[in-house]
mmCIF file of C-alpha atoms in Angstrom:
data_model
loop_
_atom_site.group_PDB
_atom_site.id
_atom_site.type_symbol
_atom_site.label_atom_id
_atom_site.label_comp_id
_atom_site.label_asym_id
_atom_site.label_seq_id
_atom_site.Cartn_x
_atom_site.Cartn_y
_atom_site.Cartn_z
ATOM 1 C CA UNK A 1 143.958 145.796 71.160
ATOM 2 C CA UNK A 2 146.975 143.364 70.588
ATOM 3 C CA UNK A 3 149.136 143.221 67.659
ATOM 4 C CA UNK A 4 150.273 140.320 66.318
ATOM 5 C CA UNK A 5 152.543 139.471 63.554
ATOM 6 C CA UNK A 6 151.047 135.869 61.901
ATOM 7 C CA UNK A 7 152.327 133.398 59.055
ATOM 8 C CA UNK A 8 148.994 132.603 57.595
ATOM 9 C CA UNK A 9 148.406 130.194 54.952
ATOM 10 C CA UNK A 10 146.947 131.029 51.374
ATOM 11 C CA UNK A 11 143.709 129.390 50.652
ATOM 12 C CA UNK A 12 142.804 130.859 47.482
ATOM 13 C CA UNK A 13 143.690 133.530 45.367
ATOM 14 C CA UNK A 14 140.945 135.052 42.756
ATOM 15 C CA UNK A 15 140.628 137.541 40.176
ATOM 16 C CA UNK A 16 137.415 138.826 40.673
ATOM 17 C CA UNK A 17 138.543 141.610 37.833
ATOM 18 C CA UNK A 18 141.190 142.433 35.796
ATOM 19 C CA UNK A 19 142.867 144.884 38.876
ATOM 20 C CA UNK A 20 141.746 143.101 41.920
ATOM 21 C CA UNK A 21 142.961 140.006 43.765
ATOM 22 C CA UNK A 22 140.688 138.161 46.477
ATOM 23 C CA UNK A 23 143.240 136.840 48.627
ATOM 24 C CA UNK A 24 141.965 134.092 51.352
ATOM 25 C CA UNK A 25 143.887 133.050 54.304
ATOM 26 C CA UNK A 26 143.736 130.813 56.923
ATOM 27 C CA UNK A 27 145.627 130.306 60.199
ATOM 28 C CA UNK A 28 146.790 126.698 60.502
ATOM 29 C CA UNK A 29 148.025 127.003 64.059
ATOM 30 C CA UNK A 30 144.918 128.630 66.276
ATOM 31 C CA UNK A 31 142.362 130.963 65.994
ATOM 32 C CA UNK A 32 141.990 134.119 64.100
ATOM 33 C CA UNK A 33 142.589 137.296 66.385
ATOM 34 C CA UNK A 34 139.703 139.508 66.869
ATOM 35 C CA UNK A 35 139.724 142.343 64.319
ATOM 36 C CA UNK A 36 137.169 145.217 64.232
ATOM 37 C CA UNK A 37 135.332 146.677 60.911
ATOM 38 C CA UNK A 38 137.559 149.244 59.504
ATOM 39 C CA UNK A 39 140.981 147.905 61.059
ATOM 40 C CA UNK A 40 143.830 147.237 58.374
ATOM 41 C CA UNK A 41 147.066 144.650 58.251
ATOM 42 C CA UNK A 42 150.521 145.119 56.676
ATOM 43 C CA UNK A 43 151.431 142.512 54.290
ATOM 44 C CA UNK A 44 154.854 141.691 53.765
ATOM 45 C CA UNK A 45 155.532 141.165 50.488
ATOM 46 C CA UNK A 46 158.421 138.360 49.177
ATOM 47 C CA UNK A 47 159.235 137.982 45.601
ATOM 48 C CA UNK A 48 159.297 141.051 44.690
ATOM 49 C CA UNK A 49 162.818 143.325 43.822
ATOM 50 C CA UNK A 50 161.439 146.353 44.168
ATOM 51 C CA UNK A 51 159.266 146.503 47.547
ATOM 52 C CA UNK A 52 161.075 145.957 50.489
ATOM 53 C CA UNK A 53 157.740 147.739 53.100
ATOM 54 C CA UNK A 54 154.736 146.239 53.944
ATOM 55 C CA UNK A 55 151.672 146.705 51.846
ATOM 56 C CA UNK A 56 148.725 147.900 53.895
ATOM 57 C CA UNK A 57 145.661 146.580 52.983
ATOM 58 C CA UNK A 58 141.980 146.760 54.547
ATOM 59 C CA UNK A 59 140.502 143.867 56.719
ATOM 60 C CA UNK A 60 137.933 142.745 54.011
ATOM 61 C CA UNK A 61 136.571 139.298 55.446
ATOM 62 C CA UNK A 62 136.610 137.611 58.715
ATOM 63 C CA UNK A 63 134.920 134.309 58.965
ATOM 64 C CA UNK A 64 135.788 132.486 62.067
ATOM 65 C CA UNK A 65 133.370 129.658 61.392
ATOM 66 C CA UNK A 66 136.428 128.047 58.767
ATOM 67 C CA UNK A 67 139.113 130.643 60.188
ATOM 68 C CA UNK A 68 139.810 132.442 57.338
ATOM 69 C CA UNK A 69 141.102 136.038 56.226
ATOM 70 C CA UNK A 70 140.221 138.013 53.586
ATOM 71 C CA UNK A 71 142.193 140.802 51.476
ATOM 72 C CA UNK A 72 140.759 142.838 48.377
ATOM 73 C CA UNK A 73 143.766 143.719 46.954
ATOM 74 C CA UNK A 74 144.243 146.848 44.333
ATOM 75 C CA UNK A 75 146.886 145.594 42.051
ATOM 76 C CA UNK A 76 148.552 148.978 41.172
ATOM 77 C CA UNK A 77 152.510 148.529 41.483
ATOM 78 C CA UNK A 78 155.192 145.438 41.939
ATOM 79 C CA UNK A 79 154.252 144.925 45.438
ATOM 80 C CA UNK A 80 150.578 144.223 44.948
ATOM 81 C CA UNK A 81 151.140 142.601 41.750
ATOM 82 C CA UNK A 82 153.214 140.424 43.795
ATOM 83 C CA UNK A 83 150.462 139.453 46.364
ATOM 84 C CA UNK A 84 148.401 139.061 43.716
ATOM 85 C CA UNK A 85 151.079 136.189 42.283
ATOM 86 C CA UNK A 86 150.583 134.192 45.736
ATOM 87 C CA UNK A 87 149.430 130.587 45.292
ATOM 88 C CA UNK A 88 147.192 128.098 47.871
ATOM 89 C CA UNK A 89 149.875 126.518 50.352
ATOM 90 C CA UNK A 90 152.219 129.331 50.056
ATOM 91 C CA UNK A 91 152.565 131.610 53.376
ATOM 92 C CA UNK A 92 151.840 135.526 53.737
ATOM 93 C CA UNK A 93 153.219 137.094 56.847
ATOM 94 C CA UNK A 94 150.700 139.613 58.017
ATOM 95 C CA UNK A 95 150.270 142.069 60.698
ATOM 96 C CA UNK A 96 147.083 142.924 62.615
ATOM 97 C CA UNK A 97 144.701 144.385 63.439
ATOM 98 C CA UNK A 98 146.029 147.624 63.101
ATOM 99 C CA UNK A 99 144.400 151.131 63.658
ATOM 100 C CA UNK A 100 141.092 151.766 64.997
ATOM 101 C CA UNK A 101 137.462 150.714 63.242
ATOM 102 C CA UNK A 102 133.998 152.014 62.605
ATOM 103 C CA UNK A 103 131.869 152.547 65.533
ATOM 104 C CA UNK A 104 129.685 150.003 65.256
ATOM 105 C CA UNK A 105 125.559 150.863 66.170
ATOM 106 C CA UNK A 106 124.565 150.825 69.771
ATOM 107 C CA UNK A 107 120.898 148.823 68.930
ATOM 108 C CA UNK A 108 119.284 146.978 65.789
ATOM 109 C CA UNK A 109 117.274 149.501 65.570
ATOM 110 C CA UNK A 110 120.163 152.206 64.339
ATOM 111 C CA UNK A 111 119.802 152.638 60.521
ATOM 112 C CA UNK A 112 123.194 152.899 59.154
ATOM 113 C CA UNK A 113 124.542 153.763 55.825
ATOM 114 C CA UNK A 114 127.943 152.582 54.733
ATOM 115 C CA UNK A 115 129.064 154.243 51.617
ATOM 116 C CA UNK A 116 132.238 152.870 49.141
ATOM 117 C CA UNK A 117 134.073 153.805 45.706
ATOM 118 C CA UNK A 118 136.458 151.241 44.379
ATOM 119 C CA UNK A 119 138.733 149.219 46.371
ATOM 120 C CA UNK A 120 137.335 151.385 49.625
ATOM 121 C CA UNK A 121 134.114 149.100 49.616
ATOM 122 C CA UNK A 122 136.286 146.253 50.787
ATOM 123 C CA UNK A 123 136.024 147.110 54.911
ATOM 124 C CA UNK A 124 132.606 147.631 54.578
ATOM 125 C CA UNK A 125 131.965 144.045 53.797
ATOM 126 C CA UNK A 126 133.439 143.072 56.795
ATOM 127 C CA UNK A 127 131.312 145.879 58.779
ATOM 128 C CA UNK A 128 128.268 145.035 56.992
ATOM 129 C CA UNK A 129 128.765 141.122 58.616
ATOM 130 C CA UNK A 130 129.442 142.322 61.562
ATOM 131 C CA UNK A 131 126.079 144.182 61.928
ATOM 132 C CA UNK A 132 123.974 141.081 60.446
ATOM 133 C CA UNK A 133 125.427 139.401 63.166
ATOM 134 C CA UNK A 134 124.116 142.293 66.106
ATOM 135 C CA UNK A 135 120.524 141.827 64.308
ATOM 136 C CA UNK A 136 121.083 145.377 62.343
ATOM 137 C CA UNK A 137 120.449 144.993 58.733
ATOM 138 C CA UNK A 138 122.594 148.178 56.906
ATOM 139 C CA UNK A 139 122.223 150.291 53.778
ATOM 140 C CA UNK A 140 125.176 149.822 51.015
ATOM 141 C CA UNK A 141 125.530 152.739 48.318
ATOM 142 C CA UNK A 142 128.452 151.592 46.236
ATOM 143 C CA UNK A 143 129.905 153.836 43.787
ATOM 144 C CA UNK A 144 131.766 152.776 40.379
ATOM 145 C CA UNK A 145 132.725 154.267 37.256
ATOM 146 C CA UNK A 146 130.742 151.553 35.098
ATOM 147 C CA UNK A 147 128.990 148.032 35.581
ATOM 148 C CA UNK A 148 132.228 146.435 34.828
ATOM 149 C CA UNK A 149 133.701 147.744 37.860
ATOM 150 C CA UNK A 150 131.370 146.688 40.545
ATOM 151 C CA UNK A 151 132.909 143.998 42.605
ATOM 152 C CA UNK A 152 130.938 141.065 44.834
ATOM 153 C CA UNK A 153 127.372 142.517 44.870
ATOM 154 C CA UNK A 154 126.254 139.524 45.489
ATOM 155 C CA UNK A 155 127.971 139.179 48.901
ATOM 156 C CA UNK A 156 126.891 142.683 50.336
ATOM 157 C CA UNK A 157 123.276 141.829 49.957
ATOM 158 C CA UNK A 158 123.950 138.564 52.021
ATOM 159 C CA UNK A 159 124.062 141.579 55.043
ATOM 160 C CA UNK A 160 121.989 144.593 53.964
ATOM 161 C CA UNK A 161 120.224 146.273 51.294
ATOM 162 C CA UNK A 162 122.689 147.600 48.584
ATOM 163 C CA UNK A 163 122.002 150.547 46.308
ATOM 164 C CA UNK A 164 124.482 151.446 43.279
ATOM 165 C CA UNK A 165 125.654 154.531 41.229
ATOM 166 C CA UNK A 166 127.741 154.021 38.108
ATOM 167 C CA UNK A 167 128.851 157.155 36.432
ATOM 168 C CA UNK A 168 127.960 156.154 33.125
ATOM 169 C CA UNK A 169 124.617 154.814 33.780
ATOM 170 C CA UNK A 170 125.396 151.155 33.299
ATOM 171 C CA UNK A 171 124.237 149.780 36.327
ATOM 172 C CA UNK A 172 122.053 151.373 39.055
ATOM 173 C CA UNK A 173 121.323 155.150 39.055
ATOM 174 C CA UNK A 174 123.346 156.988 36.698
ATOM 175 C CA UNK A 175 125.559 159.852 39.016
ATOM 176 C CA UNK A 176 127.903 159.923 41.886
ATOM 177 C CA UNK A 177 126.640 158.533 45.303
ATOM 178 C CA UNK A 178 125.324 161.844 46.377
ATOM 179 C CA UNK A 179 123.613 161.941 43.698
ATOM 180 C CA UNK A 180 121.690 158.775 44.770
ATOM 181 C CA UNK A 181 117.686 159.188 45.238
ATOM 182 C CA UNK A 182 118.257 157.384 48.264
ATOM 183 C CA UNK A 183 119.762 160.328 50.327
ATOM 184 C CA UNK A 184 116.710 162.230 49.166
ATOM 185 C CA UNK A 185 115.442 161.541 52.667
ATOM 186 C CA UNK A 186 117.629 163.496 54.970
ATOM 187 C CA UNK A 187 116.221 161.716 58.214
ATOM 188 C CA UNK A 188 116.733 157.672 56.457
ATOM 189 C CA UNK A 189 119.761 157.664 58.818
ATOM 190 C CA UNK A 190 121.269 157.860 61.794
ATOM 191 C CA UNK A 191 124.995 157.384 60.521
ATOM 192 C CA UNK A 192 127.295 157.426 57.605
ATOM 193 C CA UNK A 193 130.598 155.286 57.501
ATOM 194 C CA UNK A 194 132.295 155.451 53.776
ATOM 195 C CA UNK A 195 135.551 154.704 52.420
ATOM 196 C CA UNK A 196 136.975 155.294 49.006
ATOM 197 C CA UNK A 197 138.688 157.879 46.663
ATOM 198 C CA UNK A 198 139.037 161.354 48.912
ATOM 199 C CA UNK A 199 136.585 163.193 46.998
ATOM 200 C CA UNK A 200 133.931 160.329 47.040
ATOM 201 C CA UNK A 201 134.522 160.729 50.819
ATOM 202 C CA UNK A 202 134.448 164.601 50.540
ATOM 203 C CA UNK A 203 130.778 165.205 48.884
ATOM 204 C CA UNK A 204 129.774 162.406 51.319
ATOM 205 C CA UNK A 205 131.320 164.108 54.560
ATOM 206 C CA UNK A 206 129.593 167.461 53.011
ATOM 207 C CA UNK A 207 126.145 165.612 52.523
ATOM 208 C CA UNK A 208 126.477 164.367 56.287
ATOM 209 C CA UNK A 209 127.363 167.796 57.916
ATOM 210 C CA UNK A 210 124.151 169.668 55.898
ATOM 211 C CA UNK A 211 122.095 166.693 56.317
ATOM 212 C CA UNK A 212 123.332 166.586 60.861
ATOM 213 C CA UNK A 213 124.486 163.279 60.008
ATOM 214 C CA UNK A 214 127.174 161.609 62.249
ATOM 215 C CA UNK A 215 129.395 160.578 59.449
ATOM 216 C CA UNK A 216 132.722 158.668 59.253
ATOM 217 C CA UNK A 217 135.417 158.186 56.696
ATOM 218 C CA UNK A 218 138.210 155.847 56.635
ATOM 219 C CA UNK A 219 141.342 157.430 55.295
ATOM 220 C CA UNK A 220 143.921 155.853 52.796
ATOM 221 C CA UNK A 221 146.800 157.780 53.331
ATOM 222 C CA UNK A 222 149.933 156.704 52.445
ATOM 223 C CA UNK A 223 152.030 154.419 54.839
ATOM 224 C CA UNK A 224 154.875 152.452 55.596
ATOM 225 C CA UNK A 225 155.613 151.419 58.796
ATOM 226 C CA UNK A 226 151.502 150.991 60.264
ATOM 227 C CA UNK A 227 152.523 151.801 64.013
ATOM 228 C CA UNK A 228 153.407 155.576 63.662
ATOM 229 C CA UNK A 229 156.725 155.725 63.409
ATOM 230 C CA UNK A 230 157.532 156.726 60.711
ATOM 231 C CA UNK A 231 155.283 159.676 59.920
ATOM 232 C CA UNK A 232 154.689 159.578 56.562
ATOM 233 C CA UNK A 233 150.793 159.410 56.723
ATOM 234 C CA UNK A 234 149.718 162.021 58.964
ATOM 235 C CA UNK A 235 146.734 164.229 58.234
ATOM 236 C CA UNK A 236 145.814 167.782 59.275
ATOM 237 C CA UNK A 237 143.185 167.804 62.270
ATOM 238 C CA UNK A 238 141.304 169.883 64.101
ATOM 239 C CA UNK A 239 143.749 168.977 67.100
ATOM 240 C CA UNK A 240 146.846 168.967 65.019
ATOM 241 C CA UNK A 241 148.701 166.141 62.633
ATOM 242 C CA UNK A 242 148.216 162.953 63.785
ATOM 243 C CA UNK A 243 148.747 159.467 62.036
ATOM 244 C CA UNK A 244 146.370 157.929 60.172
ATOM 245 C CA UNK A 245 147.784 154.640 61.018
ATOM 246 C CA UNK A 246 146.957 154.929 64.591
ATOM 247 C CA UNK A 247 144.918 157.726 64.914
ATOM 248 C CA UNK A 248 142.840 156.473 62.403
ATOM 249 C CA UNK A 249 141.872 155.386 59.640
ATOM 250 C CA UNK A 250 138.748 156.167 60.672
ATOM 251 C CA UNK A 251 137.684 159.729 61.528
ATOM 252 C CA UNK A 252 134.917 161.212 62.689
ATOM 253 C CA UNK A 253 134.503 163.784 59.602
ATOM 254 C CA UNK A 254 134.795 167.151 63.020
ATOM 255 C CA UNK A 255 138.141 165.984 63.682
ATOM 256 C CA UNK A 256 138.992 166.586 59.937
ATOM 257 C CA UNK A 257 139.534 169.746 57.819
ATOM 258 C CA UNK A 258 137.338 169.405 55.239
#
């Protein structure tokens, strides 16, 4: 798939809690390229001392209909902060799509189950659309440490039927996700695709491969450069290191060591 480095334009930038930014984009000069659930962009980030590499951050949002971009952003150190400080009119140079996506379902009929913690529900949203759109309605199980940390709810069950853990019993069934009455029923689905924390991902991969579930994870490894050449994200497969940037981020959970 083509690569293309873009000046978009900011349209809006929310807080939808204290550590997140919603950052919306739009491309004043043509359309959006196509971008596939589970791809990622690197975000150059200006303003800021401190970072001088791109930021890579999930593919949260496409809505061609008004051309606009998405970006849940995790504000965690100066250069996220930064992106976070960006105001409408200003201009974010981005580059996508990067990496490879989720395999999307083959019919409507395909029950799915797409399974995030934290800032790793934000490429399921985008998934979760695309699916409405092929007439197959998935399953959300989102994961949080408390009510107060469960972001846009209220767009995920625009595309599917959404089912929530908090740890503390707040909100939804008290537990982790695999801990969820809903994965009582071992033969609900026909495929798992989660992102999130590693260990999230880890009792979900080990749910999958008892359950002979065809499961997927999307990996946040570390990275800089987002084409592989730099090396600094690789993970340990089944067929040797390879880069998470373009081997991945999404694995199917037999290529992976776990």
């Amino acid at each position: 798939m083509k690569k293309y480095i873009l000046d978009l334009e900011v349209v809006e930038v929310t807080k939808p809690h204290p550590r997140y930014a919603l950052i919306k984009l739009t491309r004043k000069e043509g359309q959006l390229p196509e971008m596939k659930p589970g791809q990622f962009a690197q975000l150059r980030v200006d303003g800021s001392a401190t970072t001088f590499l791109r930021r890579p951050i999930s593919i949260h949002y496409v809505d061609y209909t008004t051309n606009q971009l998405w970006f849940l952003v995790q504000t965690v150190g100066d250069g996220t902060h930064a992106l976070a400080r960006l105001t409408p009119g200003s201009m974010l140079n981005v580059m996508l799509p990067l990496g490879n996506g989720f395999t999307m379902p083959q019919d409507a009929s395909e029950q799915i189950l797409l399974v995030g913690g934290g800032v790793g529900c934000a490429p399921l949203l985008n998934m979760g659309k695309a699916m409405s759109e092929m007439g197959c309605r998935p399953t959300f199980l989102i994961g949080a440490r408390s009510k107060s940390d469960l972001l846009q709810l209220d767009l995920f069950a625009q595309y599917g039927d959404v089912y929530v853990t908090t740890e503390d019993g707040s909100y939804g069934e008290k537990g982790f996700v695999t801990q969820h009455s809903l994965l009582a029923d071992k033969k609900r689905f026909q495929r798992i695709s989660t992102c999130g924390p590693k260990p999230m991902m880890m009792a979900v991969a080990r749910y999958a491969r008892e359950a002979g579930i065809a499961c997927e994870v999307s990996l946040e490894n570390k990275m800089a450069c987002g084409v592989g050449a730099c090396l600094c994200c690789v993970e340990d497969t089944q067929e040797g290191h390879k880069c998470v940037c373009t081997d991945g981020p999404v694995f199917d959970i037999r290529d992976l060591k776990w």
